[in-house]
XYZ file of C-alpha atoms in Angstrom:
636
model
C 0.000 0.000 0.000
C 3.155 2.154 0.965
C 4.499 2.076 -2.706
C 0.976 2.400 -4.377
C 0.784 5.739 -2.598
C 4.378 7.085 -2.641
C 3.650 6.002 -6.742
C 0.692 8.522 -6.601
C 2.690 11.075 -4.885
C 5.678 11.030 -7.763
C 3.088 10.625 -10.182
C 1.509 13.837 -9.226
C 4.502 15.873 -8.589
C 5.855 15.043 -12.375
C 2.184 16.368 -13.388
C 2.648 19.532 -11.364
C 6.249 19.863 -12.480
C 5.256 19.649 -16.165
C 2.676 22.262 -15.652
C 4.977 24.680 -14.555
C 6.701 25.046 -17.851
C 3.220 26.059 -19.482
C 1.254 29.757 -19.582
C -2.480 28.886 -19.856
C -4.403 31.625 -21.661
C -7.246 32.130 -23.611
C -8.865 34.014 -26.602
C -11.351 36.776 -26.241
C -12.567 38.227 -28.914
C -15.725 40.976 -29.856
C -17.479 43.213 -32.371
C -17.112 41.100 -35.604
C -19.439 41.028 -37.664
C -18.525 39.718 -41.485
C -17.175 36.492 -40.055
C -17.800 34.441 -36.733
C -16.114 33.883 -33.895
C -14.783 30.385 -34.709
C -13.026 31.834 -38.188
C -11.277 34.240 -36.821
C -9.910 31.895 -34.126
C -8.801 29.385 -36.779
C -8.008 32.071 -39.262
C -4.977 33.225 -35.980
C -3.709 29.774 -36.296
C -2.328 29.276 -33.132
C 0.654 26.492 -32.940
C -0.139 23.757 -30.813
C 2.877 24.865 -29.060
C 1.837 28.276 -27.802
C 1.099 27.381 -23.934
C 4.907 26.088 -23.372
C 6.416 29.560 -24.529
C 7.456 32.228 -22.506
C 4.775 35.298 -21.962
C 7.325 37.178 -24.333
C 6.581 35.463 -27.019
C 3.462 34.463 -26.468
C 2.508 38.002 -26.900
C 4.698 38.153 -30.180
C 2.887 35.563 -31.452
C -0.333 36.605 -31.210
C 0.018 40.211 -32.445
C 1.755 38.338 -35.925
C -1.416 36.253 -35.870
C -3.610 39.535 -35.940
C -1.969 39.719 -39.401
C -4.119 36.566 -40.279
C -7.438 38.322 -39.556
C -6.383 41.295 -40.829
C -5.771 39.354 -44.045
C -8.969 37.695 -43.942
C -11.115 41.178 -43.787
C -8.713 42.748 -46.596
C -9.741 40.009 -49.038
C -13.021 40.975 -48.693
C -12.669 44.185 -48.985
C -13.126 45.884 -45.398
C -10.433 48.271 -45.417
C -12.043 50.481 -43.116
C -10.755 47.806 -40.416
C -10.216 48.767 -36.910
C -8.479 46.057 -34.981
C -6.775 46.125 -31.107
C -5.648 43.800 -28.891
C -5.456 43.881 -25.512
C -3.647 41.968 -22.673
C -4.489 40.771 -19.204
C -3.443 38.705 -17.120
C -6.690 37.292 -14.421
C -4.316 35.913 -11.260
C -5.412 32.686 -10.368
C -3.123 32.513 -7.066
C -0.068 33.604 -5.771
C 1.959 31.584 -7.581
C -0.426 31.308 -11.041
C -2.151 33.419 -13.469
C -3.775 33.085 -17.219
C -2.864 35.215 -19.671
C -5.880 36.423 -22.006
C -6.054 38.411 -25.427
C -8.938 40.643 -25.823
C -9.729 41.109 -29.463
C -11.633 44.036 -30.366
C -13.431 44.196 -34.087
C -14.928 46.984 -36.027
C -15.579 45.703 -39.165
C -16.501 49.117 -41.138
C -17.832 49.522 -44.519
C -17.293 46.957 -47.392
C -15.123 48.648 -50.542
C -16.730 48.073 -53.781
C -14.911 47.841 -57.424
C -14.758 50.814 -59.426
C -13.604 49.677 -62.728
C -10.407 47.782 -64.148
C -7.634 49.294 -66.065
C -5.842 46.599 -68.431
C -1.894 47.707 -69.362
C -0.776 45.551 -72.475
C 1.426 46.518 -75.376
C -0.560 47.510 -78.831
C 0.651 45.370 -80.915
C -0.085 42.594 -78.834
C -3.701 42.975 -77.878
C -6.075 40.552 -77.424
C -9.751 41.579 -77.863
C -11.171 40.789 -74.482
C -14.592 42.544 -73.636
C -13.524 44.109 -70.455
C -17.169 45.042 -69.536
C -17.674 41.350 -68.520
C -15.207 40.889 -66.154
C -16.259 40.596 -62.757
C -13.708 43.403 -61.847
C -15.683 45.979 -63.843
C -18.875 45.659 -61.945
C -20.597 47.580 -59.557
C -19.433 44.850 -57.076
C -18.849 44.577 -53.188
C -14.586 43.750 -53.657
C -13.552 39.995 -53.323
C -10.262 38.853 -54.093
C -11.402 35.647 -55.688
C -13.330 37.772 -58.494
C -9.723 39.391 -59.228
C -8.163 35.997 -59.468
C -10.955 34.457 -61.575
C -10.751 37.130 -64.098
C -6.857 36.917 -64.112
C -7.356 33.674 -64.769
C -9.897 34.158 -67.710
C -7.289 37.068 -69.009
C -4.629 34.469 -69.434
C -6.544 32.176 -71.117
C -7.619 34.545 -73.686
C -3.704 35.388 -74.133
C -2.627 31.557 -74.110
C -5.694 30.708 -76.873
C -4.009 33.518 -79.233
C -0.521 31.500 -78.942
C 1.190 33.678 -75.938
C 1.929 30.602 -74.250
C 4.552 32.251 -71.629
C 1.599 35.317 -70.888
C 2.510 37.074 -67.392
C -0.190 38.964 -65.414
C -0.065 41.383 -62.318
C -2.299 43.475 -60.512
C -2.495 46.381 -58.764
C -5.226 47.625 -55.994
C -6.170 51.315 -55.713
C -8.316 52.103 -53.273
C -10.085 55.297 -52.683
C -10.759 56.033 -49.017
C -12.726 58.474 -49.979
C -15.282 57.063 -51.948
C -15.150 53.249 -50.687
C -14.226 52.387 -53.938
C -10.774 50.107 -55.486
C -9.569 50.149 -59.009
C -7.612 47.138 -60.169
C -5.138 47.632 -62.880
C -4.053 44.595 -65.117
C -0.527 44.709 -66.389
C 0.200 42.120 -69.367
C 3.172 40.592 -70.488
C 2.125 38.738 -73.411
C 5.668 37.195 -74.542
C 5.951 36.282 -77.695
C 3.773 33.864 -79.944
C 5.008 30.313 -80.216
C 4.448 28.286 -83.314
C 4.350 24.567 -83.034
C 7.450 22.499 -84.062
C 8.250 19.136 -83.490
C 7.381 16.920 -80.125
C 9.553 14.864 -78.646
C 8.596 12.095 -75.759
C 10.570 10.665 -72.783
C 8.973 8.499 -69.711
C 10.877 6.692 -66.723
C 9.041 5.045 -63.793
C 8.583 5.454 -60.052
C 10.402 3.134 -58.163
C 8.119 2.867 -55.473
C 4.653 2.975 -55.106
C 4.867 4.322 -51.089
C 7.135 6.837 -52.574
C 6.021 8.430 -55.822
C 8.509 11.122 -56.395
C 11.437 8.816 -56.302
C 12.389 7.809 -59.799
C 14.792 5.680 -61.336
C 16.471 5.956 -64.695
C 14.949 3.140 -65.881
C 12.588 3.942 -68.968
C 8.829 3.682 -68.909
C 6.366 1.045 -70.744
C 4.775 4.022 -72.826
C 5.247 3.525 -76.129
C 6.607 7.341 -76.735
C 6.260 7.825 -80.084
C 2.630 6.570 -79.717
C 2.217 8.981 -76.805
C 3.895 11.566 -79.304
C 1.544 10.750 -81.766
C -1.658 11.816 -78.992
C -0.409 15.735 -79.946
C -2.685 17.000 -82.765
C -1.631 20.430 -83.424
C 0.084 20.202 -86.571
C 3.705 21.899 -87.136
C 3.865 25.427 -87.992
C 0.602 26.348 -86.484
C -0.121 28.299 -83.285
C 0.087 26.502 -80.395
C -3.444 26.836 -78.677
C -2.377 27.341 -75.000
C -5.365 26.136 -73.802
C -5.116 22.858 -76.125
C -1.513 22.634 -74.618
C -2.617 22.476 -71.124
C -5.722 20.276 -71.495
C -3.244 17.707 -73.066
C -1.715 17.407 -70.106
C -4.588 17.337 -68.216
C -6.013 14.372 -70.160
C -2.780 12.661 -69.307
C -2.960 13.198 -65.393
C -6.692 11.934 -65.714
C -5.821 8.832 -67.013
C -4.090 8.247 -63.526
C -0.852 6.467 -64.463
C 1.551 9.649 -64.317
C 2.731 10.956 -60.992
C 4.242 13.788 -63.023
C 4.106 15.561 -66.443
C 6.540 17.848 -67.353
C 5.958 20.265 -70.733
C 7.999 22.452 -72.346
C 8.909 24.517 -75.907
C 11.856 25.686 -76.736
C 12.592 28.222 -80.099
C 14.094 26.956 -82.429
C 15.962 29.211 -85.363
C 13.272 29.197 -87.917
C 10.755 30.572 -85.598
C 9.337 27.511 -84.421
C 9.240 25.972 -81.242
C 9.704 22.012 -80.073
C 7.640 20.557 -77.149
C 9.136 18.053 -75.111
C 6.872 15.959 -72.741
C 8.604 14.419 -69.663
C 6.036 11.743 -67.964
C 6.556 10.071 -64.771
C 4.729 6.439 -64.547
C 3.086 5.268 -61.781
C 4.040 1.679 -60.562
C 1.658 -0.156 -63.280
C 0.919 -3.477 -61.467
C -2.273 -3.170 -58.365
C -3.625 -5.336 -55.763
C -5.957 -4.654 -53.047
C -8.236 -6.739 -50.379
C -9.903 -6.085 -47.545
C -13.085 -6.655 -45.381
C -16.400 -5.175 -46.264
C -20.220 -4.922 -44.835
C -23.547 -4.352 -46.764
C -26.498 -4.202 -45.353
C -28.225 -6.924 -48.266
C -25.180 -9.009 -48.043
C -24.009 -9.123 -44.951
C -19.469 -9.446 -44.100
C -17.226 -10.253 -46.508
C -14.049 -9.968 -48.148
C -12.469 -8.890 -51.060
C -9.737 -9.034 -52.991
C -8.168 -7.487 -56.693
C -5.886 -6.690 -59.078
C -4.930 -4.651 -62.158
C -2.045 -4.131 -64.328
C -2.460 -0.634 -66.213
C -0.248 -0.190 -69.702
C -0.059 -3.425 -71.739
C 1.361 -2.822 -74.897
C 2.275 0.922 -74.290
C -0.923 2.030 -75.236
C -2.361 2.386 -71.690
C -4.538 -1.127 -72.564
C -4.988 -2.418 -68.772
C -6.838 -6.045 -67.519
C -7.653 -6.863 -63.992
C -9.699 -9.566 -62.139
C -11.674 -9.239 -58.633
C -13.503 -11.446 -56.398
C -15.348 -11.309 -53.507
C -17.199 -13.494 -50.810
C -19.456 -12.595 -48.411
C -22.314 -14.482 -46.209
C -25.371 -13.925 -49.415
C -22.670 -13.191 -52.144
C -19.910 -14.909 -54.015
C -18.538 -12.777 -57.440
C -15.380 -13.244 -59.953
C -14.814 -11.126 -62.596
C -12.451 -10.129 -65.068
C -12.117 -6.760 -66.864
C -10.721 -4.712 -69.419
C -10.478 -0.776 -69.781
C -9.273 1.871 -71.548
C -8.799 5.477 -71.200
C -9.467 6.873 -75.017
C -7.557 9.706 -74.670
C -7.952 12.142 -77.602
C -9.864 11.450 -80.492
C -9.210 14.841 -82.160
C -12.733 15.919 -82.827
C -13.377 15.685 -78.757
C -10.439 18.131 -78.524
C -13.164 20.428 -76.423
C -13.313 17.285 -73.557
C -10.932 18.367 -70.829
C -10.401 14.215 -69.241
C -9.248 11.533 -70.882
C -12.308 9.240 -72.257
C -12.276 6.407 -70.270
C -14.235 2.605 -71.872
C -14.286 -0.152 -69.338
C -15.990 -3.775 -69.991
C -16.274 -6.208 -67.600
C -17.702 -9.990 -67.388
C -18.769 -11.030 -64.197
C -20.176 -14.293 -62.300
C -22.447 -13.769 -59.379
C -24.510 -16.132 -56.927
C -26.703 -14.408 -54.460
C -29.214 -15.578 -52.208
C -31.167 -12.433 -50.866
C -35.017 -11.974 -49.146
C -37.080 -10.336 -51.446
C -38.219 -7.048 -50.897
C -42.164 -8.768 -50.566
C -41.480 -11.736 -48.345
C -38.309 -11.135 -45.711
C -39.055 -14.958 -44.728
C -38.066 -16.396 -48.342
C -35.073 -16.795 -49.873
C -34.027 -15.890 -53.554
C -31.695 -17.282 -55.352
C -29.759 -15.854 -58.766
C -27.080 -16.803 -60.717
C -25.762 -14.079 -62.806
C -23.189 -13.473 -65.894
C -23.038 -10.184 -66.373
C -21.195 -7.820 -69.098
C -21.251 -3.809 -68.101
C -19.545 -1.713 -70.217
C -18.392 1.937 -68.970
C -18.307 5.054 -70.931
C -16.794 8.208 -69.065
C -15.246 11.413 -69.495
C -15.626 15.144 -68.145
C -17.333 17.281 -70.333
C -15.970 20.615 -68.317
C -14.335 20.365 -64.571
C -17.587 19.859 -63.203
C -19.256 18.152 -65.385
C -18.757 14.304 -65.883
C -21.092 12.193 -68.407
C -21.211 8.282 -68.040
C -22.956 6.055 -70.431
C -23.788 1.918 -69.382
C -24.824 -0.574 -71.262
C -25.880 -3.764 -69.465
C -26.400 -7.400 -70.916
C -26.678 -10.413 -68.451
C -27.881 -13.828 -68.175
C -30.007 -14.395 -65.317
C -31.362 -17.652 -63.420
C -33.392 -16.622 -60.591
C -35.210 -19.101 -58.664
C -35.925 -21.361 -62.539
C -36.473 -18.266 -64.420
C -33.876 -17.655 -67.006
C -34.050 -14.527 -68.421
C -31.468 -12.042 -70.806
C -31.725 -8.894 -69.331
C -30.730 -5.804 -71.458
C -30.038 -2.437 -69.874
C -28.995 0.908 -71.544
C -29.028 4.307 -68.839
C -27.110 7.464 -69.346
C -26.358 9.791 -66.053
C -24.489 13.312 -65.751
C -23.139 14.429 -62.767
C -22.627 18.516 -61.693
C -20.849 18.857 -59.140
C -20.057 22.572 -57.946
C -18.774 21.441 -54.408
C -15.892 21.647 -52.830
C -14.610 18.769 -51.912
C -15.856 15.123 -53.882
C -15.648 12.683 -51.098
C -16.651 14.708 -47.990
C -18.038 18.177 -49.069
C -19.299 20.816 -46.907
C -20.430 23.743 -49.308
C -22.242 23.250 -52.501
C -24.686 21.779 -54.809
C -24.461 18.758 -56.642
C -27.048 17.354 -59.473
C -27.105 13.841 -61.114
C -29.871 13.328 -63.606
C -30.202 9.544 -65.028
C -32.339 8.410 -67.389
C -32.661 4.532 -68.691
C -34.142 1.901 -70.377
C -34.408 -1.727 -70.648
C -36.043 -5.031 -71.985
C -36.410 -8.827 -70.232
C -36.040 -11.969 -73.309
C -36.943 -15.510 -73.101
C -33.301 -17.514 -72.298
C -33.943 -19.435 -75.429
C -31.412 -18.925 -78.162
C -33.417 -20.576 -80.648
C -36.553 -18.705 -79.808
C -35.769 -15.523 -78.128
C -39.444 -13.957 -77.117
C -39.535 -11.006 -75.199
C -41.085 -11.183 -71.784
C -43.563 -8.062 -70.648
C -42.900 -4.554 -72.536
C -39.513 -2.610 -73.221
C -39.297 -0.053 -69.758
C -38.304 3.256 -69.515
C -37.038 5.131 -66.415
C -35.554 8.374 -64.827
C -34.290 9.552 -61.872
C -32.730 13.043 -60.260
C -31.206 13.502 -57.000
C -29.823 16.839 -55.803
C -27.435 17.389 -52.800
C -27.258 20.899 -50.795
C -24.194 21.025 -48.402
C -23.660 24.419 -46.292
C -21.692 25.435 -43.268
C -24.296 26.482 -40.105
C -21.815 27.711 -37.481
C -18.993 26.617 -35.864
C -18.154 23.278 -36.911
C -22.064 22.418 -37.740
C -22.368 21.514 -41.164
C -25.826 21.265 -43.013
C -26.632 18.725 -45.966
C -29.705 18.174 -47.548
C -30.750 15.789 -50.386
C -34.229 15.608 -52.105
C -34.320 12.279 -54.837
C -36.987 11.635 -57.368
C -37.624 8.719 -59.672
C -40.078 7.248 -61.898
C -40.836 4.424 -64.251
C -42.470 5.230 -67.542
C -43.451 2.255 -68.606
C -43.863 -1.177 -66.867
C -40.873 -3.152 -65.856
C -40.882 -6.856 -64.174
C -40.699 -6.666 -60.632
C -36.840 -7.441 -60.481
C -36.090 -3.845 -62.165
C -39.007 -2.081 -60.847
C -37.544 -2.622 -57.088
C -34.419 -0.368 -57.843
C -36.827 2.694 -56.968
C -37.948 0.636 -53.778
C -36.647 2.750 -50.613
C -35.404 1.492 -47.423
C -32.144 0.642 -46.000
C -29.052 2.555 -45.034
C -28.737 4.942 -47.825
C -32.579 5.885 -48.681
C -35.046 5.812 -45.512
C -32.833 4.150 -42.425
C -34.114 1.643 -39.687
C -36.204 0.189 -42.388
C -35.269 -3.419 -43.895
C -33.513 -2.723 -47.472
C -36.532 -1.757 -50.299
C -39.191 -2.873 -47.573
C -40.660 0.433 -48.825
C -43.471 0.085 -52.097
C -46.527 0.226 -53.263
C -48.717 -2.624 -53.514
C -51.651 -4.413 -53.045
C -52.473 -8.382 -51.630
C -54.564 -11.502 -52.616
C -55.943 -13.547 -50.364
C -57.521 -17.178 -52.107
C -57.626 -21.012 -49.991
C -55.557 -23.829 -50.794
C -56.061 -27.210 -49.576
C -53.622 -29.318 -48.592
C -53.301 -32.595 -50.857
C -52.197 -34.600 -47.762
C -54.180 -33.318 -45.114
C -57.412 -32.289 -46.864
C -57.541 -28.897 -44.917
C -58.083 -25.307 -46.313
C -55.682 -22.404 -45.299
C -55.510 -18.734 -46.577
C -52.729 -17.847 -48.617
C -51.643 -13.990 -48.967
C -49.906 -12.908 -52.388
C -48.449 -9.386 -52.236
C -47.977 -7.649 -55.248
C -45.383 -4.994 -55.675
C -46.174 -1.870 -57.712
C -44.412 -2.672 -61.701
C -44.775 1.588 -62.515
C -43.472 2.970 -59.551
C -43.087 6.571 -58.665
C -40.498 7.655 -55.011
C -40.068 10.728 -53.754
C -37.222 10.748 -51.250
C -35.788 13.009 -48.469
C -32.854 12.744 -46.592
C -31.520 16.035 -43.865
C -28.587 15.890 -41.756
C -26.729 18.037 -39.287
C -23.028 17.508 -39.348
C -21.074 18.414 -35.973
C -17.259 17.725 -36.439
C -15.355 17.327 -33.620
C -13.360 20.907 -33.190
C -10.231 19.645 -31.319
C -7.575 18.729 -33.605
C -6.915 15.017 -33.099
C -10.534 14.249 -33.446
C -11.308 15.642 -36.381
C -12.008 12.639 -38.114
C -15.292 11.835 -36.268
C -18.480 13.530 -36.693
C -21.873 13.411 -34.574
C -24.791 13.770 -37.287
C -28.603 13.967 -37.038
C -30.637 12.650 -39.107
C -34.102 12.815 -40.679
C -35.509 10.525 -43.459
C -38.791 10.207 -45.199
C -39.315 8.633 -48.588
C -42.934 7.545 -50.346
C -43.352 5.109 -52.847
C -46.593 5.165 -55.489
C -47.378 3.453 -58.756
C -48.789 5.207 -62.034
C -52.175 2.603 -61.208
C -53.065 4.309 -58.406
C -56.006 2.545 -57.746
C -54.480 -0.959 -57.944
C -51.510 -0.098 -55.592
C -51.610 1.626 -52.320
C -48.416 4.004 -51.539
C -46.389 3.601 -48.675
C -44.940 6.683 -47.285
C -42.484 6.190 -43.995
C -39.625 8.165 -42.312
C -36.913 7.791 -39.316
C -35.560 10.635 -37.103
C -32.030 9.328 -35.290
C -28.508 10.429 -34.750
C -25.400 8.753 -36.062
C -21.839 8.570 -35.650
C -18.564 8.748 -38.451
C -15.128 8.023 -38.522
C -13.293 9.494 -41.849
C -10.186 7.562 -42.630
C -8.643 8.256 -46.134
C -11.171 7.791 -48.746
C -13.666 5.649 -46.579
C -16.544 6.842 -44.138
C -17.277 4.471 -41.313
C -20.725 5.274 -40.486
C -23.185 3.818 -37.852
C -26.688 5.837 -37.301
C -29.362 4.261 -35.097
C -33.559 5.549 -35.744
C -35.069 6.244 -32.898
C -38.401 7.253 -33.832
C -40.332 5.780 -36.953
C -43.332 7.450 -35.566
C -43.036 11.183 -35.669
C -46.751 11.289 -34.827
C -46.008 11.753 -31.078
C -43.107 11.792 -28.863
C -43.329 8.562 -26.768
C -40.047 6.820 -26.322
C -40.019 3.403 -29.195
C -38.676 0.416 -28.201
C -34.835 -0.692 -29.129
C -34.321 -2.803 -31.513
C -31.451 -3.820 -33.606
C -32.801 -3.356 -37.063
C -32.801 0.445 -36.614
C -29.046 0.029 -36.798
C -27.757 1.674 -40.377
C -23.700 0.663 -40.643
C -21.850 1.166 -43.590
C -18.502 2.155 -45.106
C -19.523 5.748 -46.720
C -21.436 8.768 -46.131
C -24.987 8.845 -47.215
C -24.482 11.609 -49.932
């Protein structure tokens, strides 16, 4: 007992010893306005060191951190700024006291743009219609309009041929009036004319270390890659043609780097030489999954990108979980140029793939019944950005399906465009993002000799729109409304894709429990036995119609080593009709709950729990585990 205690006591005096080296203080600050509290405080960017330094520079610190803010209000265009700090020190004890910075904001008026003044020599003008910039309006000043319209400036100049264009600007501001002129200097350089192009590639030597290269020379075939360049010799050399080629290249994602150049040549032309970098070309990955249809499994894969030269890569995949066993084997492609797409700004990427799956699943219509498929499937890809934020894919689907003695070929065509103006892809927190799909299909007879079709050709289409904003603080909102429809009537098996339910439509529901429908009730009798017994038939809606909407309130975690988990609420209500209205009943349903996430890399471990399917009153609902919603993503 002795030693436990005297262990306590040196424990304890190593704790107080430690905190005598540190100088607690704290933040105060007051009268902002044009931004909250919590940006300024992460706008002064405070070292994680700051409590261990002496009061001396402490105080150092934070005055050069008032820069930040300062910063922050310029870009926006509040030069009236009137910023102070103050310090006090509130004594704790004798021996202790915390040192605090009082912050005092008045924001002032906002400057406005008066006009731009663009500086370029005569004879090398570009026409640029200088009313449209954003510069030239009437328009409270941001510093992002200045940099968008440099950017637009250059482009114009690099389009012409002025490849090696230089811009500057300068800010006047007029106190007086609240107002700022921005004047444009332009160094156009001189025109370059296209030469000859010459390739080189080496490879990385290690995947965990992309930037270290070796000498050794890549699998690109470099005159083919040569041969990608389509502006013919002795024409201008479209600078925004020149950049988009490289651009293709890094979408194709085997380059690490990409390295152009031009250099004049006597006769007034100018040689491009293209340096690429490969990435290591061989891939394999595995790992452990969970879906909520499926159950656990695992996974493994692997690719090898560049066969040939010509970017040509195969790969293979499987996969077995507790309701799912797959193998496939694919082939893809990314199409880079094809001239007359010179205006697409990715590479255009084809993918096929053949794949074998069993599944046995419960039907949407009877949980206690088991279906059974075997599947071989061929999907092929089509996909490529039509501008940064806009990407187009085209499918086409053909499989062979035996499903419980029913052998069907199923054919599948659906087109689907994506806009996404948000600002970040995998975990965005301001934005919008639209993805319009539209699709059709037809169901034959497995009969070679005498292929019939079974029911009518089907038509679909479906839109989905995502809102993300910032609240306050580190509360983030997101919104998504969804909307789908068949046009004509499908068999039951494609109809159900617009059936809701499950962890990313209407959670603490049973996957696509949610449809419209109606039931039969008739008697059997039992050969055996001789007895009667009522049997129910439901009957799923073939036309069906969903309306779905999903809101959630983000709260990340504000301390720095736990800013990879999030608390969200959630709310979720979806209803599902059928174009015979009177046949079908609708079934509308929704789920209030709160959730937890983990971000790690590109993967979002998420587990939400409903507690209320019943917003009709208020009374507490009984646990139980199928309100549990646990997957590997965020729901949009």
């Amino acid at each position: 007992m002795k030693k436990i205690l005297f262990l306590l006591l040196a424990f304890t005096f190593v704790c107080l010893a430690a905190d005598d080296d540190k100088h607690p203080w704290y933040v105060n600050i007051k009268g902002n306005k044009a931004f909250s509290t919590f940006q300024l405080e992460e706008q002064l960017d405070i070292p994680e060191e700051f409590g261990k330094m002496d009061t001396t520079k402490q105080d150092f610190m934070m005055r050069l951190s008032l820069e930040n803010i300062k910063a922050l209000y310029y870009s926006r265009g509040y030069y009236s700024l009137d910023l102070s700090m103050d310090i006090q020190r509130d004594i704790v004890s004798a021996d202790s006291s915390i040192r605090g910075y009082f912050i005092t904001i008045r924001d002032g008026e906002r400057y406005r743009f008066s006009g731009v003044k663009l500086i370029v020599p005569e004879d090398r003008r570009v026409e640029i219609d200088e009313s449209k910039l954003n510069i030239a309006q009437d328009h409270l000043y941001n510093q992002d309009d200045i940099a968008e319209d440099l950017e637009d400036i250059q482009k114009a100049y690099r389009r012409e041929g002025y490849l090696h264009s230089t811009l500057s600007s300068i800010e006047m501001i007029d106190t007086t009036r609240k107002k700022i002129l921005v004047q444009i200097t332009v160094d156009p350089g001189a025109k370059v004319m296209m030469g000859n192009i010459t390739s080189s590639s080496r490879r990385t030597k290690d995947r965990r270390n992309p930037n270290l290269v070796t000498s050794e020379t890549g699998l690109t075939d470099t005159a083919w890659l040569s041969s990608l360049w389509r502006i013919p010799e002795g024409e201008i050399i479209d600078g925004n043609q020149y950049y988009t080629f490289r651009n293709k290249l890094f979408s194709t994602q085997l380059f690490t780097q990409i390295k152009m150049s031009d250099s004049l040549r006597e006769d007034g032309l100018s040689d491009v030489y293209l340096n690429v970098t490969e990435r290591v070309p061989g891939e394999t990955r595995y790992g452990f999954f969970f879906e909520e249809i499926y159950g656990f499994g695992a996974l493994a894969s692997a690719k090898h990108k560049n066969f040939f030269g010509h970017f040509h890569e195969f790969s293979t995949s499987a996969q077995i979980a507790q309701h799912k066993q797959e193998a496939s084997v694919g082939y893809a492609n990314p199409l880079l140029f094809g001239t007359s797409f010179s205006f697409i700004p990715t590479a255009i990427r084809f993918e096929d793939r053949i794949t074998l799956n069993h599944e046995k699943i419960n039907p949407p219509a009877y949980p206690d019944s088991l279906e059974e498929r075997y599947e071989i499937i061929n999907r092929a890809d089509l996909t490529f950005g039509i501008t940064k934020r806009i990407r187009f894919r085209g499918t086409f689907d053909t499989r062979y399906v035996n499903k419980n003695e029913d052998k069907l070929f199923k054919l599948k065509g659906e087109t689907a465009l994506t806009f996404d103006y948000t600002d970040d892809y995998f975990n965005p927190t301001k934005g919008i993002r639209l993805a319009p799909t539209l699709g059709a299909g037809s169901n034959w007879k497995a009969d070679l000799q005498n292929p019939t079709m079974v029911g009518d050709p089907y038509t679909y289409g479906e839109m989905t729109v995502n809102l993300y904003h910032p609240l306050f603080w580190t509360f983030y909102g997101a919104v998504s409304g969804s909307v789908g429809r068949f046009f004509a009537k499908a068999l039951e098996d494609d109809a159900r894709i617009f059936y809701q339910g499950g962890t990313r439509s209407v959670r603490g529901y049973r996957f696509r429990s949610i449809y419209a429908s109606y039931d039969s009730t008739y008697t059997v009798r039992d050969e055996d036995t001789g007895e009667e017994k009522e049997v129910t038939d439901i009957h799923t809606g073939l036309t069906p119609l969903y309306f779905r909407f999903n809101q959630e309130v983000r709260w990340t975690f504000p301390w720095k080593s736990w800013q990879r988990w999030q608390i969200v609420q959630f709310y979720d209500w979806a209803r599902v009709t059928d174009s015979e209205s009177g046949k079908y009943a609708a079934e509308e349903d929704e789920s209030l709950g709160l959730g937890i996430r983990y971000r790690w890399q590109f993967l979002t471990f998420r587990l939400d729990y409903a507690f209320k399917k019943d917003l009709s009153n208020w009374n507490l609902e009984h646990f139980a585990s199928g309100r549990f919603a646990f997957d590997l993503s965020q729901t949009f």
